[in-house]
PDB file of C-alpha atoms in Angstrom:
ATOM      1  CA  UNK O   1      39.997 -16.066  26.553  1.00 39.00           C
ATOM      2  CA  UNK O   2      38.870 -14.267  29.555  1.00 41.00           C
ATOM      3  CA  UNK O   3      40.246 -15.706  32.908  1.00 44.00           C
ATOM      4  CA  UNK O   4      38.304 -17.804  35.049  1.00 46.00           C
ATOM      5  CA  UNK O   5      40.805 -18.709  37.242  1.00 50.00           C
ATOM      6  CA  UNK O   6      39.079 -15.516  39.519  1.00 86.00           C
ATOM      7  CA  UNK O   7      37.590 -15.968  42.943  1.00 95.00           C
ATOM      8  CA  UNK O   8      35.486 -14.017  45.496  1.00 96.00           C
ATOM      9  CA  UNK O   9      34.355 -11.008  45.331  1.00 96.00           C
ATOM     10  CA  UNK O  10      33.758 -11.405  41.210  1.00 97.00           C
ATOM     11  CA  UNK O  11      34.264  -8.632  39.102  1.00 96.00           C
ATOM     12  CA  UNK O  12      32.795  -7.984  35.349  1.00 96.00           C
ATOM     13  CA  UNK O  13      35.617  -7.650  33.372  1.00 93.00           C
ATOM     14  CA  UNK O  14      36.031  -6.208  30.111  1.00 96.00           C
ATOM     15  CA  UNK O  15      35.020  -7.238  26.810  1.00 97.00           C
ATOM     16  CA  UNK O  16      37.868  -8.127  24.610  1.00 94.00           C
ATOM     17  CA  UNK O  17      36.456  -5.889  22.257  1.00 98.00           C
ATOM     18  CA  UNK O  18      33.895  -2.569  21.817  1.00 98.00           C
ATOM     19  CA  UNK O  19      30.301  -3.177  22.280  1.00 98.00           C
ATOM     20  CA  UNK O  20      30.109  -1.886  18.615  1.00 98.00           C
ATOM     21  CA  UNK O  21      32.646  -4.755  17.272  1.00 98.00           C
ATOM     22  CA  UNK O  22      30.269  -7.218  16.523  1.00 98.00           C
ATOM     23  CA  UNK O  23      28.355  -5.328  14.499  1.00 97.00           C
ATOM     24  CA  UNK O  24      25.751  -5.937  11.830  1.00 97.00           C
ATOM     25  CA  UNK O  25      26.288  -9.578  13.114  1.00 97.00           C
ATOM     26  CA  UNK O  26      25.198  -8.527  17.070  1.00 98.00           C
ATOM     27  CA  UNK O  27      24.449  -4.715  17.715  1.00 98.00           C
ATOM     28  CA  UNK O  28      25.997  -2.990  20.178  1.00 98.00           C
ATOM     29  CA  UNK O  29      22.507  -2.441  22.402  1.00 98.00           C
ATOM     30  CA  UNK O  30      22.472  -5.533  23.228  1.00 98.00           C
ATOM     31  CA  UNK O  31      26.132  -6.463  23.453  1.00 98.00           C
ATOM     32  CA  UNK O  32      26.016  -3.513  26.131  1.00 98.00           C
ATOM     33  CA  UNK O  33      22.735  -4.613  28.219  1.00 98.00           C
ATOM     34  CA  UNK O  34      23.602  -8.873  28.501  1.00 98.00           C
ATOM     35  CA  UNK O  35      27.263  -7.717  29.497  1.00 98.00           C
ATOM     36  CA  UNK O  36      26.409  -4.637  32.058  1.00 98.00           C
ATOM     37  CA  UNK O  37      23.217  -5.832  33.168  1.00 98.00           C
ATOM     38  CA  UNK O  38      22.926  -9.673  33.098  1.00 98.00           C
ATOM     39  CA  UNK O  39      25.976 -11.055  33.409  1.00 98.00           C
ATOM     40  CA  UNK O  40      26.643  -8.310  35.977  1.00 98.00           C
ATOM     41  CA  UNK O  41      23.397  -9.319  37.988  1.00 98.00           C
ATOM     42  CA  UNK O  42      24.391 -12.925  38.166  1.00 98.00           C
ATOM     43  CA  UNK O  43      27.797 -11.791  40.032  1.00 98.00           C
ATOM     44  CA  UNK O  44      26.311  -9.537  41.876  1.00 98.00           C
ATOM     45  CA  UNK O  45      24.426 -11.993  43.096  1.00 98.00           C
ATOM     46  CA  UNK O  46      26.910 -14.556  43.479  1.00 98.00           C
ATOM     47  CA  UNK O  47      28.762 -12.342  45.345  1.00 97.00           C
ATOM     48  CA  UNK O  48      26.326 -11.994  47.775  1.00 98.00           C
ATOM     49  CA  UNK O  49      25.946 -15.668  48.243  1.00 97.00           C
ATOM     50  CA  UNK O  50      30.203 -15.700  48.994  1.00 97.00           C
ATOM     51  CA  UNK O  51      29.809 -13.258  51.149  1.00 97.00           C
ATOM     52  CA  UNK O  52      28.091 -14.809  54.075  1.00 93.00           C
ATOM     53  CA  UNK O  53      30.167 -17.875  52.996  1.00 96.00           C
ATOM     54  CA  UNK O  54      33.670 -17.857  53.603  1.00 96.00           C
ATOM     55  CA  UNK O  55      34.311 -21.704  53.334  1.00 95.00           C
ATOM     56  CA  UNK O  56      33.406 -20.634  49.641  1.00 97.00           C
ATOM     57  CA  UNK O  57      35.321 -17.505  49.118  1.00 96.00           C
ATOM     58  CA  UNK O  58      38.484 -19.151  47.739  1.00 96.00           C
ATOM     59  CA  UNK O  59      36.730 -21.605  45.153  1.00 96.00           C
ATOM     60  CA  UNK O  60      36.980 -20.554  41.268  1.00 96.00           C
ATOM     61  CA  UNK O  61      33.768 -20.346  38.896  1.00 96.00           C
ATOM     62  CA  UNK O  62      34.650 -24.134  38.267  1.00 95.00           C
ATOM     63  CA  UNK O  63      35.315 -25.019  41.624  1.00 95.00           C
ATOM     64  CA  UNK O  64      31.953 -23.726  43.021  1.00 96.00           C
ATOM     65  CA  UNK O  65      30.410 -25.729  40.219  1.00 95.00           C
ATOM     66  CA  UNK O  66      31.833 -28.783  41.092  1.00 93.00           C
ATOM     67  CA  UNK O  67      30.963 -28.292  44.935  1.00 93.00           C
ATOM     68  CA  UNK O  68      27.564 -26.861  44.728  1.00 90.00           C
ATOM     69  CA  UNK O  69      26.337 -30.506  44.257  1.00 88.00           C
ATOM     70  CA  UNK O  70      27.819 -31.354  47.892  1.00 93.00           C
ATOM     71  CA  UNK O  71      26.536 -27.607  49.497  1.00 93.00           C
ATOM     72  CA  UNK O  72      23.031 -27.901  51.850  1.00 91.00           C
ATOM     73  CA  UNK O  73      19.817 -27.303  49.681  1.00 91.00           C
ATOM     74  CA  UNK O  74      19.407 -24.067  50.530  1.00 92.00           C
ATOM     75  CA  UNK O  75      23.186 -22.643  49.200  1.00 96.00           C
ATOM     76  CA  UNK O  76      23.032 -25.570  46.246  1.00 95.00           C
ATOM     77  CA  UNK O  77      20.763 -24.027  43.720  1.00 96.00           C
ATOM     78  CA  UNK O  78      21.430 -20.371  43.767  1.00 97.00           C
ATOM     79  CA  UNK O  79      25.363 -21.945  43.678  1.00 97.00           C
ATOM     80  CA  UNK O  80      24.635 -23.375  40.765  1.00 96.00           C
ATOM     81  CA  UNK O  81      22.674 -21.006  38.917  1.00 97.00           C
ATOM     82  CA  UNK O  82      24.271 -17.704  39.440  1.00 98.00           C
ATOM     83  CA  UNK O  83      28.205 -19.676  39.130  1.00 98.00           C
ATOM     84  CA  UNK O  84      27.019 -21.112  35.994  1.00 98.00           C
ATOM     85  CA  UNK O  85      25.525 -17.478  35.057  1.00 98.00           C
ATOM     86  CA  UNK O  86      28.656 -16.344  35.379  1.00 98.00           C
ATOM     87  CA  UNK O  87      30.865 -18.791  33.520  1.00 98.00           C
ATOM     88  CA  UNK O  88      27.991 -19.376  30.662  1.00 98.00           C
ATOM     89  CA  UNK O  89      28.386 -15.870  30.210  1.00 98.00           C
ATOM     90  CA  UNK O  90      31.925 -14.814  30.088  1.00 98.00           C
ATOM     91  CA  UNK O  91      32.294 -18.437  27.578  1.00 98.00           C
ATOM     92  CA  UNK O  92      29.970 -17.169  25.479  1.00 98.00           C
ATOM     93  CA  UNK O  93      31.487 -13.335  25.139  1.00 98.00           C
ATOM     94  CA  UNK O  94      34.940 -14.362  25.068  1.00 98.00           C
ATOM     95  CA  UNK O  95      34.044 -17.337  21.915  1.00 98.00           C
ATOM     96  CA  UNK O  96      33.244 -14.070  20.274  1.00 98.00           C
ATOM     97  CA  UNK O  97      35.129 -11.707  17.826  1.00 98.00           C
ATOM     98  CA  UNK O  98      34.585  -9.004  15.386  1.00 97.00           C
ATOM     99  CA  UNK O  99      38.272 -10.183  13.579  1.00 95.00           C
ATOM    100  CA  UNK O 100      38.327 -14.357  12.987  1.00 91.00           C
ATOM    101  CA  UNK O 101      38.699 -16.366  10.388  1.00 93.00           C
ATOM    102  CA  UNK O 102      34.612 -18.266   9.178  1.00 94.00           C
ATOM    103  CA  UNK O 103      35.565 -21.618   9.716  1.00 96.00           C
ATOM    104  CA  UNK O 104      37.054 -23.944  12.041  1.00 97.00           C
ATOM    105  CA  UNK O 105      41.007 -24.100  12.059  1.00 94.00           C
ATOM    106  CA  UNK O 106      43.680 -26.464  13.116  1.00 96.00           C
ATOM    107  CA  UNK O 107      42.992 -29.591  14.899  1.00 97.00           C
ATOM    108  CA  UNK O 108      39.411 -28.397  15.850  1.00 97.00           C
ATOM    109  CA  UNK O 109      38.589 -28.288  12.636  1.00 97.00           C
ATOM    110  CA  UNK O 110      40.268 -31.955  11.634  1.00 97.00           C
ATOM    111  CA  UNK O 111      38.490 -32.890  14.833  1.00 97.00           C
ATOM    112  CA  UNK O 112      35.267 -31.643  13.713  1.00 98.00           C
ATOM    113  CA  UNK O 113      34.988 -33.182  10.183  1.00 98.00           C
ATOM    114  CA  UNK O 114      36.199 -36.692  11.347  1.00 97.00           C
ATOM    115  CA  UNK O 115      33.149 -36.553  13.955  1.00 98.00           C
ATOM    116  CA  UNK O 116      30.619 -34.631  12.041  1.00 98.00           C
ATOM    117  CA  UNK O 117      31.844 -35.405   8.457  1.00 98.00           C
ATOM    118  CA  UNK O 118      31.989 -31.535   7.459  1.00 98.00           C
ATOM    119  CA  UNK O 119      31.900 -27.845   8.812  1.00 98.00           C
ATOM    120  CA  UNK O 120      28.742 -27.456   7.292  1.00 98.00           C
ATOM    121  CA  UNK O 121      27.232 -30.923   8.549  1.00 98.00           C
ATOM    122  CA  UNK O 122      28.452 -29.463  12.045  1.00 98.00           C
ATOM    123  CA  UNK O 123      26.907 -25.924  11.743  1.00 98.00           C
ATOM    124  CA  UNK O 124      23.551 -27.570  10.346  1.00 98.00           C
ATOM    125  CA  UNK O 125      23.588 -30.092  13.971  1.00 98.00           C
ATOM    126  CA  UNK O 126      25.084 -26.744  16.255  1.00 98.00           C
ATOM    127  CA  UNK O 127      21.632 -25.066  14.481  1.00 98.00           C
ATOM    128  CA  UNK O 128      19.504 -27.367  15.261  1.00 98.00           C
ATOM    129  CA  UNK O 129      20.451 -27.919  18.613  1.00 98.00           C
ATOM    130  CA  UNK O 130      20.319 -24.065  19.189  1.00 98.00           C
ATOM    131  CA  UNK O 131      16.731 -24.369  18.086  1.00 98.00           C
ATOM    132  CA  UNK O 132      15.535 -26.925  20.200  1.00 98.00           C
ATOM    133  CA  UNK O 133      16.362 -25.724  23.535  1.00 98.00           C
ATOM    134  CA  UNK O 134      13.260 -24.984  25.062  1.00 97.00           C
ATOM    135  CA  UNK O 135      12.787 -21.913  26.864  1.00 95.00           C
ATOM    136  CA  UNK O 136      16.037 -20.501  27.688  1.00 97.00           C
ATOM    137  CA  UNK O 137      19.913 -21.769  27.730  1.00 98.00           C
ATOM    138  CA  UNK O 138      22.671 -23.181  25.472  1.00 98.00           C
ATOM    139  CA  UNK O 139      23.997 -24.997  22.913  1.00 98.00           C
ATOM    140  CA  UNK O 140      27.846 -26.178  23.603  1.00 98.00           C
ATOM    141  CA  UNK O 141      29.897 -27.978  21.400  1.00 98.00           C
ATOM    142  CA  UNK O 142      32.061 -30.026  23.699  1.00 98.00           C
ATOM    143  CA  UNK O 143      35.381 -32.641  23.989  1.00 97.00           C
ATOM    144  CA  UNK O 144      34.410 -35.844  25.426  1.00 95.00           C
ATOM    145  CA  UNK O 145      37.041 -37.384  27.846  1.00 90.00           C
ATOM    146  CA  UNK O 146      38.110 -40.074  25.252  1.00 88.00           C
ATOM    147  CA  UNK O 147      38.732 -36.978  22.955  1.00 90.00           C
ATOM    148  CA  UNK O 148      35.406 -37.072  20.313  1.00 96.00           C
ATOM    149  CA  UNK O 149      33.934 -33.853  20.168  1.00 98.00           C
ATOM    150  CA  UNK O 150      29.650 -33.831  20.931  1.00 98.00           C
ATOM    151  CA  UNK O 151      27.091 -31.189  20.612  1.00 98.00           C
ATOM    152  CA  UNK O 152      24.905 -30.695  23.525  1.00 98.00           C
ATOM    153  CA  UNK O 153      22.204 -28.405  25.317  1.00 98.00           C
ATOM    154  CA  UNK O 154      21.941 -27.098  28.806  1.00 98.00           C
ATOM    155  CA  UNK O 155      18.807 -25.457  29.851  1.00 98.00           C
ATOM    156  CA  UNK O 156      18.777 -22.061  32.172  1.00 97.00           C
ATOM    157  CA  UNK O 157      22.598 -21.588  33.458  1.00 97.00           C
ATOM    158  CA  UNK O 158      23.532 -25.493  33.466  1.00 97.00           C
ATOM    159  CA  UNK O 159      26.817 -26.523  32.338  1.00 97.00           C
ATOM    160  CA  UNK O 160      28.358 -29.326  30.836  1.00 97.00           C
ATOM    161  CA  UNK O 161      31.267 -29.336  32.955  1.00 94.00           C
ATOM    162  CA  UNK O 162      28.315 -31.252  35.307  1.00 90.00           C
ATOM    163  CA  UNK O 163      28.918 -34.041  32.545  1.00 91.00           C
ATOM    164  CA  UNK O 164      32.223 -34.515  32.460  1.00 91.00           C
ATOM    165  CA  UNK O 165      32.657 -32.478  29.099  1.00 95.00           C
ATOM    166  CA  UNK O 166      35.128 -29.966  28.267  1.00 97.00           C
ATOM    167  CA  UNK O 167      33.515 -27.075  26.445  1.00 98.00           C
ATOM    168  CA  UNK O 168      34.913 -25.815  23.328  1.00 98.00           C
ATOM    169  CA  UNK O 169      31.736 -23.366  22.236  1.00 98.00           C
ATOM    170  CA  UNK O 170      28.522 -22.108  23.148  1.00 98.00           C
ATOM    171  CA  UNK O 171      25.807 -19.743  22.031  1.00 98.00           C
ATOM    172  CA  UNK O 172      23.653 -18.442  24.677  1.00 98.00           C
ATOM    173  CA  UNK O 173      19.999 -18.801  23.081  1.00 98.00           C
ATOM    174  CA  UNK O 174      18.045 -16.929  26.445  1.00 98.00           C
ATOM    175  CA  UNK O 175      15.630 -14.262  24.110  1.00 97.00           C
ATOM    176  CA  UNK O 176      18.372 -11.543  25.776  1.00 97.00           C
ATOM    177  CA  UNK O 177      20.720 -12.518  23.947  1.00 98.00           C
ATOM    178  CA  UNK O 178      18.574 -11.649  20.774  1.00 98.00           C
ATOM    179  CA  UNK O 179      15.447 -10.374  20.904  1.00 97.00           C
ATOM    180  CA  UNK O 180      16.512  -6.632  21.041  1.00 96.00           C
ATOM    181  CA  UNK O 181      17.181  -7.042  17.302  1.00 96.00           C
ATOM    182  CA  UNK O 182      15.853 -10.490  15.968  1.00 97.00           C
ATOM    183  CA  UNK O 183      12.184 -10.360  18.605  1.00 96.00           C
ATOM    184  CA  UNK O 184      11.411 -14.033  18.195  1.00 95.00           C
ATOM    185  CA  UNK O 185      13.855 -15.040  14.955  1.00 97.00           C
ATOM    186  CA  UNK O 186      16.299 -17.487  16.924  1.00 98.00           C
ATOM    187  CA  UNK O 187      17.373 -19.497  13.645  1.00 98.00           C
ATOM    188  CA  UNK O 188      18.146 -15.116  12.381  1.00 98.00           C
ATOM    189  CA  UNK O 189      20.206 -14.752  15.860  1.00 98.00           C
ATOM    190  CA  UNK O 190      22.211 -18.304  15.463  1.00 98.00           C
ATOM    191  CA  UNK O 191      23.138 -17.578  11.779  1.00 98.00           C
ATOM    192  CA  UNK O 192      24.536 -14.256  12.904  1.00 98.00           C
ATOM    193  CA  UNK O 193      26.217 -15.398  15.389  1.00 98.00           C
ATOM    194  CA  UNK O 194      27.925 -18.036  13.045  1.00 98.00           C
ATOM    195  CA  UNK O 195      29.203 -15.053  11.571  1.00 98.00           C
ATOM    196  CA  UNK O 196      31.178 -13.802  14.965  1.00 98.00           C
ATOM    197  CA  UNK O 197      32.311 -17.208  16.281  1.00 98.00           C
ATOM    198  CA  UNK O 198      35.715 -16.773  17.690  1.00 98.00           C
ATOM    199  CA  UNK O 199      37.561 -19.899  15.921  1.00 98.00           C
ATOM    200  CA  UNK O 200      41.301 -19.322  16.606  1.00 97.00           C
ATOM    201  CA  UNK O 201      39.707 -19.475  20.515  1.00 97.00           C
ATOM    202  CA  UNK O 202      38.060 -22.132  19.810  1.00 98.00           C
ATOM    203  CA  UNK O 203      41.398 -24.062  18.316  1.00 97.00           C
ATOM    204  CA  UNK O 204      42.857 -22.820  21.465  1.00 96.00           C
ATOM    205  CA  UNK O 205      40.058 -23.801  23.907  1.00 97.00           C
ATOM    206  CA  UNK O 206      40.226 -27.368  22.396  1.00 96.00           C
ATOM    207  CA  UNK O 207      43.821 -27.913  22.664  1.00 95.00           C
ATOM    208  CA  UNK O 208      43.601 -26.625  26.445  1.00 91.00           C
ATOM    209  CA  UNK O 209      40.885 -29.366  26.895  1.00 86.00           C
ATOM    210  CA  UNK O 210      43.209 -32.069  24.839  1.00 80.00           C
ATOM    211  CA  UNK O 211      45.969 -31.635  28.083  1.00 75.00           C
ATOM    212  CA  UNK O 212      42.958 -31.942  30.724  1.00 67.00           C
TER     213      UNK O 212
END
């Protein structure tokens, strides 16, 4: 899992794997423009938020989340949605991998049949939820503070952490994630990404969020 535990100035850090890796399931062209372009326009921009902001400097991605709600108008949104750029972003990469096992393993995967009854009832409500995000953003699937696992949306660069909801997975659905290859096919884009989905992070993500 890439670290998040970084703080001002933000850097883009590697992939954990080649822009190639992903491939058929995500091609590398667009592997190499959401990770050098986008996600590396929302730090630069973040970055030049911090700077004139040293009060700010020290926080983490989370951290800045957290606060933005408390920061004057005029520093609260752009917070907000160029942190959350960032950490939507380097989730969403680092849930990804060109070597993991299809399914769900370990206690995510007990977790997510007691609250979904199956894998496949799960991917079929992840889908879905993918689908009807309108416009651009996520779909997360999440640990609830009383430990039951919940699928939810964000739209733009929301989080759930906002909700009190420790995130476990997420698909960015924004058309740069896909269109390069799929145009318009989102349902195309979410079934190949199915096909990438980092589970042995996800096992590990979930048992992080089990000690929170």
């Amino acid at each position: 899992m890439l670290c998040q535990n970084e703080t001002y100035p933000f850097r883009n850090v590697p992939l954990p794997y080649a822009y190639d890796a992903l491939e058929p399931s995500i091609d590398e062209e667009t592997m190499r423009l959401h990770h050098e372009r986008y996600l590396q326009g929302y730090i630069d921009r973040l970055n030049g938020i911090l700077k004139n902001c040293p009060f700010l400097q020290g926080m983490t991605l989370e951290e800045l989340l957290a606060a933005a709600k408390t920061l004057p108008p005029a520093l609260r949104e752009p917070v907000c949605r160029n942190a959350g750029g960032v950490f939507n972003h380097r989730f969403y990469f680092s849930g990804m991998s060109p070597d993991s096992p299809e399914e769900p393993v370990g206690e995510l995967n007990a977790s997510i049949c007691r609250c979904f009854g199956s894998f496949e009832q799960f991917r079929k409500e992840f889908k879905e939820a993918a689908l009807s995000v309108f416009g651009s953003g996520y779909a997360w699937l999440c640990r609830l503070p009383g430990g039951a696992l919940r699928i939810c949306t964000t739209p733009n660069q929301q989080t759930p952490l906002a909700r009190n909801m420790h995130p476990v997975l997420n698909v960015d659905v924004w058309e740069h994630a896909y269109f390069l290859k799929h145009v318009n096919l989102r349902e195309e884009y979410v079934n190949s990404w199915f096909q990438v989905v980092d589970w042995n992070e996800a096992e590990s993500r979930y048992l992080c969020a089990l000690t929170t």
